[in-house]
Amino acid sequence: MTPAEPVQETFVSFGEEVAAEGEQRQLTYGSYLRLEQLLSAQHLESEPPAHDELLFITVHQVYELWFQQLLHEVEAVRDALAAGGERVWWARHLLDRVHVIERVLVQQVDVLETMTPQDFLEFRQRLAPASGFQSVQFRELEFLSGAKDPGYLDRFRGITAAERERLDRRLAEPSLWEVFVDLVAARGLPVEDDAALTASLRTVAHDRGTHGDLWALAEALVLHDELAAAWRARHVVMVERMIGGRSGTGGSTGATYLRSRLDLKYYPVLWELRSAL
């Protein structure tokens, strides 16, 4: 045996080991999407298991995934508007995506309504005191859009310190509406109060040759507001269909509370502008 042979044998063995490690680390569809964790995150509370509880959990988990995506997009819209200039186009593009996702949210209620009231009642009491009212991401989205209400922080129950910190941060940081108003001001238009802002927006509306991008943004914000309202309206009808006038599992007044939220508007100035055009 020549001295070179053991060296070659060692090299081949090392190469095979590296190849084996490479195969173990190879990215797959399942590992990229973390499917093992994702598909094991549905834990039923009912015993014996109620057939429709899996549907209920899945639909609400999907909602939270979409809320996460909407927060990602709306944050990017806000930051692009704050940057101004060429980034305004990017903000407008992302708002189109926000609108499409929000239409999906409205349509997703149809899936939940394939569950009958009787089937929901099989496991509903197991949900207490959890409630959709505790969706931190949904409230973040409202705050980030412009509907900042510090009073909600006093009404939340069962949220963690980290979740409370996120909500506090959303209240403190600029909203989508605030950066839009700043953008109007950057064009040299008065914004010191609602009357001045409305007058400036009338100028924008009637001089689209100069302010066409601002008007398009204003209309995109109105559509964002409209689709959020459409989801709330669709949601309350679904709740009434499922539980009628019962109280919510978290202690709220159920559909009565949800109906009290139907008049919420992110951008009341933009809606009132219609009467001033």
CSV table of N, CA, C and O in Angstrom, one decimal, residues 47-136:
chain,number,residue,atom,x,y,z
A,47,GLU,N,-64.6,17.6,24.5
A,47,GLU,CA,-64.4,16.2,24.9
A,47,GLU,C,-65.8,15.5,25.1
A,47,GLU,O,-66.5,15.9,26.0
A,48,PRO,N,-66.2,14.6,24.2
A,48,PRO,CA,-65.5,14.1,23.0
A,48,PRO,C,-65.4,15.2,22.0
A,48,PRO,O,-66.1,16.2,22.0
A,49,PRO,N,-64.4,15.1,21.1
A,49,PRO,CA,-64.1,16.1,20.1
A,49,PRO,C,-65.4,16.5,19.2
A,49,PRO,O,-66.0,15.6,18.7
A,50,ALA,N,-65.7,17.8,19.2
A,50,ALA,CA,-66.8,18.3,18.3
A,50,ALA,C,-66.3,18.4,16.9
A,50,ALA,O,-65.2,19.0,16.7
A,51,HIS,N,-67.0,17.9,16.0
A,51,HIS,CA,-66.5,17.9,14.6
A,51,HIS,C,-66.1,19.3,14.1
A,51,HIS,O,-65.1,19.5,13.4
A,52,ASP,N,-66.9,20.3,14.4
A,52,ASP,CA,-66.7,21.6,13.8
A,52,ASP,C,-65.7,22.5,14.6
A,52,ASP,O,-65.4,23.6,14.1
A,53,GLU,N,-65.2,22.0,15.7
A,53,GLU,CA,-64.2,22.8,16.4
A,53,GLU,C,-63.0,23.0,15.6
A,53,GLU,O,-62.3,24.1,15.7
A,54,LEU,N,-62.5,22.0,14.9
A,54,LEU,CA,-61.3,22.2,14.0
A,54,LEU,C,-61.6,23.3,13.0
A,54,LEU,O,-60.7,24.1,12.8
A,55,LEU,N,-62.7,23.3,12.4
A,55,LEU,CA,-63.0,24.4,11.5
A,55,LEU,C,-63.0,25.8,12.1
A,55,LEU,O,-62.4,26.7,11.6
A,56,PHE,N,-63.5,25.9,13.3
A,56,PHE,CA,-63.6,27.1,14.1
A,56,PHE,C,-62.1,27.6,14.4
A,56,PHE,O,-61.8,28.8,14.2
A,57,ILE,N,-61.3,26.7,14.8
A,57,ILE,CA,-59.9,27.1,15.2
A,57,ILE,C,-59.2,27.5,13.9
A,57,ILE,O,-58.5,28.5,13.9
A,58,THR,N,-59.3,26.7,12.8
A,58,THR,CA,-58.6,26.9,11.6
A,58,THR,C,-58.9,28.3,11.0
A,58,THR,O,-58.0,29.1,10.6
A,59,VAL,N,-60.2,28.6,11.0
A,59,VAL,CA,-60.6,29.9,10.4
A,59,VAL,C,-60.0,31.0,11.2
A,59,VAL,O,-59.5,32.0,10.6
A,60,HIS,N,-60.1,30.9,12.5
A,60,HIS,CA,-59.5,32.1,13.3
A,60,HIS,C,-58.0,32.1,13.3
A,60,HIS,O,-57.4,33.2,13.3
A,61,GLN,N,-57.4,31.0,13.2
A,61,GLN,CA,-55.9,31.1,13.0
A,61,GLN,C,-55.5,31.7,11.6
A,61,GLN,O,-54.6,32.5,11.5
A,62,VAL,N,-56.3,31.4,10.6
A,62,VAL,CA,-56.1,32.0,9.3
A,62,VAL,C,-56.3,33.5,9.4
A,62,VAL,O,-55.5,34.3,8.8
A,63,TYR,N,-57.3,33.9,10.1
A,63,TYR,CA,-57.6,35.3,10.3
A,63,TYR,C,-56.3,36.0,10.9
A,63,TYR,O,-55.9,37.1,10.5
A,64,GLU,N,-55.8,35.4,11.9
A,64,GLU,CA,-54.6,36.0,12.6
A,64,GLU,C,-53.4,36.0,11.6
A,64,GLU,O,-52.6,37.0,11.7
A,65,LEU,N,-53.2,35.0,10.8
A,65,LEU,CA,-52.2,35.1,9.8
A,65,LEU,C,-52.4,36.2,8.8
A,65,LEU,O,-51.4,36.9,8.5
A,66,TRP,N,-53.6,36.4,8.4
A,66,TRP,CA,-53.9,37.6,7.5
A,66,TRP,C,-53.7,38.9,8.2
A,66,TRP,O,-53.3,39.9,7.6
A,67,PHE,N,-54.1,39.0,9.5
A,67,PHE,CA,-53.9,40.2,10.3
A,67,PHE,C,-52.4,40.5,10.3
A,67,PHE,O,-52.0,41.7,10.2
A,68,GLN,N,-51.6,39.5,10.5
A,68,GLN,CA,-50.1,39.7,10.6
A,68,GLN,C,-49.7,40.2,9.2
A,68,GLN,O,-48.8,41.2,9.2
A,69,GLN,N,-50.2,39.7,8.1
A,69,GLN,CA,-49.8,40.2,6.8
A,69,GLN,C,-50.3,41.6,6.6
A,69,GLN,O,-49.5,42.5,6.1
A,70,LEU,N,-51.5,41.9,7.0
A,70,LEU,CA,-52.0,43.3,6.9
A,70,LEU,C,-51.2,44.3,7.7
A,70,LEU,O,-50.9,45.4,7.2
A,71,LEU,N,-50.7,43.9,8.9
A,71,LEU,CA,-49.9,44.8,9.7
A,71,LEU,C,-48.6,45.0,9.0
A,71,LEU,O,-48.0,46.1,8.9
A,72,HIS,N,-48.0,44.0,8.4
A,72,HIS,CA,-46.8,44.1,7.6
A,72,HIS,C,-47.0,45.1,6.5
A,72,HIS,O,-46.1,45.9,6.2
A,73,GLU,N,-48.1,45.0,5.7
A,73,GLU,CA,-48.3,45.8,4.6
A,73,GLU,C,-48.6,47.3,5.0
A,73,GLU,O,-48.1,48.2,4.4
A,74,VAL,N,-49.5,47.4,6.0
A,74,VAL,CA,-49.9,48.8,6.4
A,74,VAL,C,-48.7,49.6,7.0
A,74,VAL,O,-48.5,50.8,6.8
A,75,GLU,N,-47.8,48.9,7.8
A,75,GLU,CA,-46.6,49.5,8.3
A,75,GLU,C,-45.8,50.0,7.1
A,75,GLU,O,-45.2,51.1,7.1
A,76,ALA,N,-45.6,49.2,6.1
A,76,ALA,CA,-44.8,49.5,4.9
A,76,ALA,C,-45.4,50.7,4.2
A,76,ALA,O,-44.7,51.6,3.7
A,77,VAL,N,-46.8,50.7,4.1
A,77,VAL,CA,-47.5,51.9,3.5
A,77,VAL,C,-47.2,53.2,4.2
A,77,VAL,O,-46.8,54.2,3.7
A,78,ARG,N,-47.3,53.1,5.6
A,78,ARG,CA,-47.1,54.2,6.4
A,78,ARG,C,-45.7,54.8,6.2
A,78,ARG,O,-45.4,56.0,6.0
A,79,ASP,N,-44.7,53.9,6.3
A,79,ASP,CA,-43.3,54.3,6.2
A,79,ASP,C,-43.0,54.8,4.8
A,79,ASP,O,-42.2,55.8,4.7
A,80,ALA,N,-43.6,54.3,3.7
A,80,ALA,CA,-43.4,54.8,2.4
A,80,ALA,C,-44.0,56.2,2.3
A,80,ALA,O,-43.4,57.1,1.6
A,81,LEU,N,-45.2,56.4,2.8
A,81,LEU,CA,-45.8,57.8,2.8
A,81,LEU,C,-44.9,58.8,3.6
A,81,LEU,O,-44.8,59.9,3.2
A,82,ALA,N,-44.4,58.3,4.7
A,82,ALA,CA,-43.5,59.2,5.5
A,82,ALA,C,-42.3,59.6,4.7
A,82,ALA,O,-41.7,60.7,4.8
A,83,ALA,N,-41.8,58.7,3.9
A,83,ALA,CA,-40.6,59.0,3.1
A,83,ALA,C,-40.9,59.9,1.9
A,83,ALA,O,-40.0,60.7,1.5
A,84,GLY,N,-42.1,59.8,1.4
A,84,GLY,CA,-42.5,60.7,0.3
A,84,GLY,C,-41.8,60.4,-1.0
A,84,GLY,O,-41.2,59.3,-1.2
A,85,GLY,N,-41.9,61.4,-1.9
A,85,GLY,CA,-41.2,61.2,-3.2
A,85,GLY,C,-41.6,60.0,-3.9
A,85,GLY,O,-42.8,59.7,-4.1
A,86,GLU,N,-40.7,59.2,-4.5
A,86,GLU,CA,-41.0,58.1,-5.3
A,86,GLU,C,-41.6,57.0,-4.5
A,86,GLU,O,-42.2,56.1,-5.1
A,87,ARG,N,-41.5,57.0,-3.2
A,87,ARG,CA,-42.0,55.9,-2.3
A,87,ARG,C,-43.6,56.0,-2.3
A,87,ARG,O,-44.2,55.0,-1.9
A,88,VAL,N,-44.1,57.1,-2.7
A,88,VAL,CA,-45.6,57.2,-2.7
A,88,VAL,C,-46.2,56.2,-3.6
A,88,VAL,O,-47.3,55.6,-3.3
A,89,TRP,N,-45.6,55.9,-4.7
A,89,TRP,CA,-46.1,54.9,-5.7
A,89,TRP,C,-46.1,53.6,-5.0
A,89,TRP,O,-47.1,52.8,-5.1
A,90,TRP,N,-45.1,53.2,-4.2
A,90,TRP,CA,-45.0,52.0,-3.5
A,90,TRP,C,-46.1,51.8,-2.5
A,90,TRP,O,-46.8,50.8,-2.4
A,91,ALA,N,-46.4,52.9,-1.8
A,91,ALA,CA,-47.5,52.9,-0.8
A,91,ALA,C,-48.8,52.6,-1.5
A,91,ALA,O,-49.6,51.8,-1.0
A,92,ARG,N,-49.1,53.2,-2.6
A,92,ARG,CA,-50.3,53.0,-3.4
A,92,ARG,C,-50.4,51.6,-3.8
A,92,ARG,O,-51.5,51.0,-3.8
A,93,HIS,N,-49.3,51.0,-4.3
A,93,HIS,CA,-49.3,49.6,-4.8
A,93,HIS,C,-49.6,48.7,-3.6
A,93,HIS,O,-50.5,47.8,-3.8
A,94,LEU,N,-49.1,48.9,-2.4
A,94,LEU,CA,-49.3,48.0,-1.3
A,94,LEU,C,-50.7,48.2,-0.8
A,94,LEU,O,-51.3,47.2,-0.3
A,95,LEU,N,-51.3,49.4,-0.9
A,95,LEU,CA,-52.7,49.5,-0.5
A,95,LEU,C,-53.6,48.7,-1.4
A,95,LEU,O,-54.7,48.2,-0.9
A,96,ASP,N,-53.3,48.5,-2.6
A,96,ASP,CA,-54.1,47.6,-3.5
A,96,ASP,C,-54.1,46.2,-2.9
A,96,ASP,O,-55.1,45.5,-2.9
A,97,ARG,N,-52.9,45.8,-2.4
A,97,ARG,CA,-52.8,44.4,-1.8
A,97,ARG,C,-53.6,44.4,-0.6
A,97,ARG,O,-54.3,43.3,-0.3
A,98,VAL,N,-53.6,45.4,0.2
A,98,VAL,CA,-54.4,45.4,1.5
A,98,VAL,C,-55.9,45.2,1.1
A,98,VAL,O,-56.6,44.5,1.8
A,99,HIS,N,-56.3,45.9,0.1
A,99,HIS,CA,-57.7,45.8,-0.3
A,99,HIS,C,-58.1,44.4,-0.7
A,99,HIS,O,-59.2,43.9,-0.3
A,100,VAL,N,-57.2,43.7,-1.4
A,100,VAL,CA,-57.5,42.3,-1.8
A,100,VAL,C,-57.6,41.4,-0.6
A,100,VAL,O,-58.5,40.5,-0.5
A,101,ILE,N,-56.6,41.6,0.3
A,101,ILE,CA,-56.6,40.7,1.5
A,101,ILE,C,-57.9,41.0,2.3
A,101,ILE,O,-58.5,40.0,2.8
A,102,GLU,N,-58.3,42.2,2.4
A,102,GLU,CA,-59.5,42.5,3.2
A,102,GLU,C,-60.8,41.9,2.6
A,102,GLU,O,-61.7,41.5,3.3
A,103,ARG,N,-60.8,41.8,1.3
A,103,ARG,CA,-62.0,41.2,0.6
A,103,ARG,C,-61.9,39.7,1.0
A,103,ARG,O,-63.0,39.1,1.1
A,104,VAL,N,-60.8,39.1,1.1
A,104,VAL,CA,-60.7,37.7,1.5
A,104,VAL,C,-61.2,37.5,2.9
A,104,VAL,O,-61.9,36.5,3.2
A,105,LEU,N,-60.9,38.5,3.8
A,105,LEU,CA,-61.4,38.4,5.2
A,105,LEU,C,-62.9,38.4,5.2
A,105,LEU,O,-63.5,37.6,6.0
A,106,VAL,N,-63.5,39.2,4.4
A,106,VAL,CA,-65.0,39.3,4.4
A,106,VAL,C,-65.5,37.9,3.9
A,106,VAL,O,-66.5,37.4,4.4
A,107,GLN,N,-65.0,37.4,2.8
A,107,GLN,CA,-65.5,36.2,2.2
A,107,GLN,C,-65.2,35.0,3.1
A,107,GLN,O,-66.0,34.0,3.0
A,108,GLN,N,-64.2,35.0,3.9
A,108,GLN,CA,-63.9,33.9,4.8
A,108,GLN,C,-65.0,33.6,5.8
A,108,GLN,O,-65.1,32.5,6.3
A,109,VAL,N,-65.8,34.6,6.1
A,109,VAL,CA,-66.9,34.4,7.0
A,109,VAL,C,-67.9,33.4,6.4
A,109,VAL,O,-68.5,32.6,7.2
A,110,ASP,N,-68.0,33.3,5.1
A,110,ASP,CA,-68.8,32.3,4.5
A,110,ASP,C,-68.4,30.9,4.9
A,110,ASP,O,-69.3,30.0,5.1
A,111,VAL,N,-67.1,30.6,5.1
A,111,VAL,CA,-66.7,29.3,5.5
A,111,VAL,C,-67.2,29.0,6.9
A,111,VAL,O,-67.6,27.9,7.2
A,112,LEU,N,-67.1,30.0,7.8
A,112,LEU,CA,-67.5,29.8,9.2
A,112,LEU,C,-69.0,29.5,9.2
A,112,LEU,O,-69.5,28.8,10.1
A,113,GLU,N,-69.7,30.1,8.3
A,113,GLU,CA,-71.2,30.0,8.4
A,113,GLU,C,-71.7,28.6,7.8
A,113,GLU,O,-72.9,28.3,7.9
A,114,THR,N,-70.8,27.8,7.4
A,114,THR,CA,-71.2,26.4,7.0
A,114,THR,C,-71.4,25.6,8.3
A,114,THR,O,-71.9,24.5,8.3
A,115,MET,N,-71.0,26.2,9.4
A,115,MET,CA,-71.2,25.5,10.8
A,115,MET,C,-72.6,26.0,11.3
A,115,MET,O,-72.9,27.2,11.2
A,116,THR,N,-73.4,25.0,11.7
A,116,THR,CA,-74.8,25.4,12.2
A,116,THR,C,-74.7,25.9,13.6
A,116,THR,O,-73.7,25.6,14.3
A,117,PRO,N,-75.7,26.6,14.1
A,117,PRO,CA,-75.7,27.0,15.5
A,117,PRO,C,-75.6,25.9,16.5
A,117,PRO,O,-74.9,25.9,17.5
A,118,GLN,N,-76.3,24.8,16.1
A,118,GLN,CA,-76.3,23.6,17.0
A,118,GLN,C,-74.8,23.0,17.1
A,118,GLN,O,-74.4,22.6,18.2
A,119,ASP,N,-74.2,23.0,16.0
A,119,ASP,CA,-72.8,22.4,16.0
A,119,ASP,C,-71.8,23.3,16.8
A,119,ASP,O,-70.9,22.8,17.5
A,120,PHE,N,-72.0,24.6,16.7
A,120,PHE,CA,-71.2,25.6,17.4
A,120,PHE,C,-71.4,25.4,18.9
A,120,PHE,O,-70.5,25.4,19.7
A,121,LEU,N,-72.7,25.2,19.3
A,121,LEU,CA,-73.0,25.1,20.7
A,121,LEU,C,-72.4,23.8,21.4
A,121,LEU,O,-72.3,23.8,22.6
A,122,GLU,N,-72.0,22.9,20.5
A,122,GLU,CA,-71.4,21.7,21.1
A,122,GLU,C,-70.1,22.0,21.8
A,122,GLU,O,-69.8,21.2,22.8
A,123,PHE,N,-69.4,23.0,21.4
A,123,PHE,CA,-68.1,23.3,22.1
A,123,PHE,C,-68.0,24.8,22.5
A,123,PHE,O,-67.0,25.1,23.1
A,124,ARG,N,-69.0,25.6,22.3
A,124,ARG,CA,-68.8,27.0,22.6
A,124,ARG,C,-68.5,27.3,24.0
A,124,ARG,O,-67.6,28.2,24.3
A,125,GLN,N,-69.1,26.6,25.0
A,125,GLN,CA,-68.9,26.9,26.4
A,125,GLN,C,-67.4,26.6,26.8
A,125,GLN,O,-66.9,27.1,27.8
A,126,ARG,N,-66.8,25.7,26.0
A,126,ARG,CA,-65.4,25.4,26.3
A,126,ARG,C,-64.4,26.6,26.0
A,126,ARG,O,-63.3,26.6,26.4
A,127,LEU,N,-64.9,27.5,25.2
A,127,LEU,CA,-64.1,28.7,24.8
A,127,LEU,C,-63.9,29.7,25.9
A,127,LEU,O,-63.0,30.5,25.9
A,128,ALA,N,-64.9,29.8,26.8
A,128,ALA,CA,-64.9,30.9,27.8
A,128,ALA,C,-63.7,30.7,28.7
A,128,ALA,O,-63.3,29.6,29.1
A,129,PRO,N,-63.1,31.8,29.2
A,129,PRO,CA,-63.4,33.2,28.9
A,129,PRO,C,-62.7,33.8,27.7
A,129,PRO,O,-62.6,35.1,27.6
A,130,ALA,N,-62.2,33.0,26.8
A,130,ALA,CA,-61.5,33.5,25.6
A,130,ALA,C,-62.5,34.2,24.7
A,130,ALA,O,-63.7,33.9,24.7
A,131,SER,N,-62.1,35.2,24.0
A,131,SER,CA,-63.0,36.0,23.1
A,131,SER,C,-62.2,36.6,22.0
A,131,SER,O,-61.0,37.0,22.1
A,132,GLY,N,-62.9,36.8,20.9
A,132,GLY,CA,-62.3,37.5,19.7
A,132,GLY,C,-61.9,38.9,20.1
A,132,GLY,O,-61.1,39.5,19.4
A,133,PHE,N,-62.6,39.5,21.1
A,133,PHE,CA,-62.2,40.8,21.6
A,133,PHE,C,-60.7,40.9,22.0
A,133,PHE,O,-60.1,42.0,21.9
A,134,GLN,N,-60.1,39.7,22.3
A,134,GLN,CA,-58.8,39.7,22.7
A,134,GLN,C,-57.8,39.6,21.6
A,134,GLN,O,-56.6,39.4,21.8
A,135,SER,N,-58.2,39.7,20.4
A,135,SER,CA,-57.3,39.7,19.2
A,135,SER,C,-56.4,41.0,19.2
A,135,SER,O,-56.9,42.0,18.8
A,136,VAL,N,-55.2,40.8,19.7
A,136,VAL,CA,-54.3,42.0,19.8
A,136,VAL,C,-54.0,42.5,18.4
A,136,VAL,O,-53.9,43.7,18.1
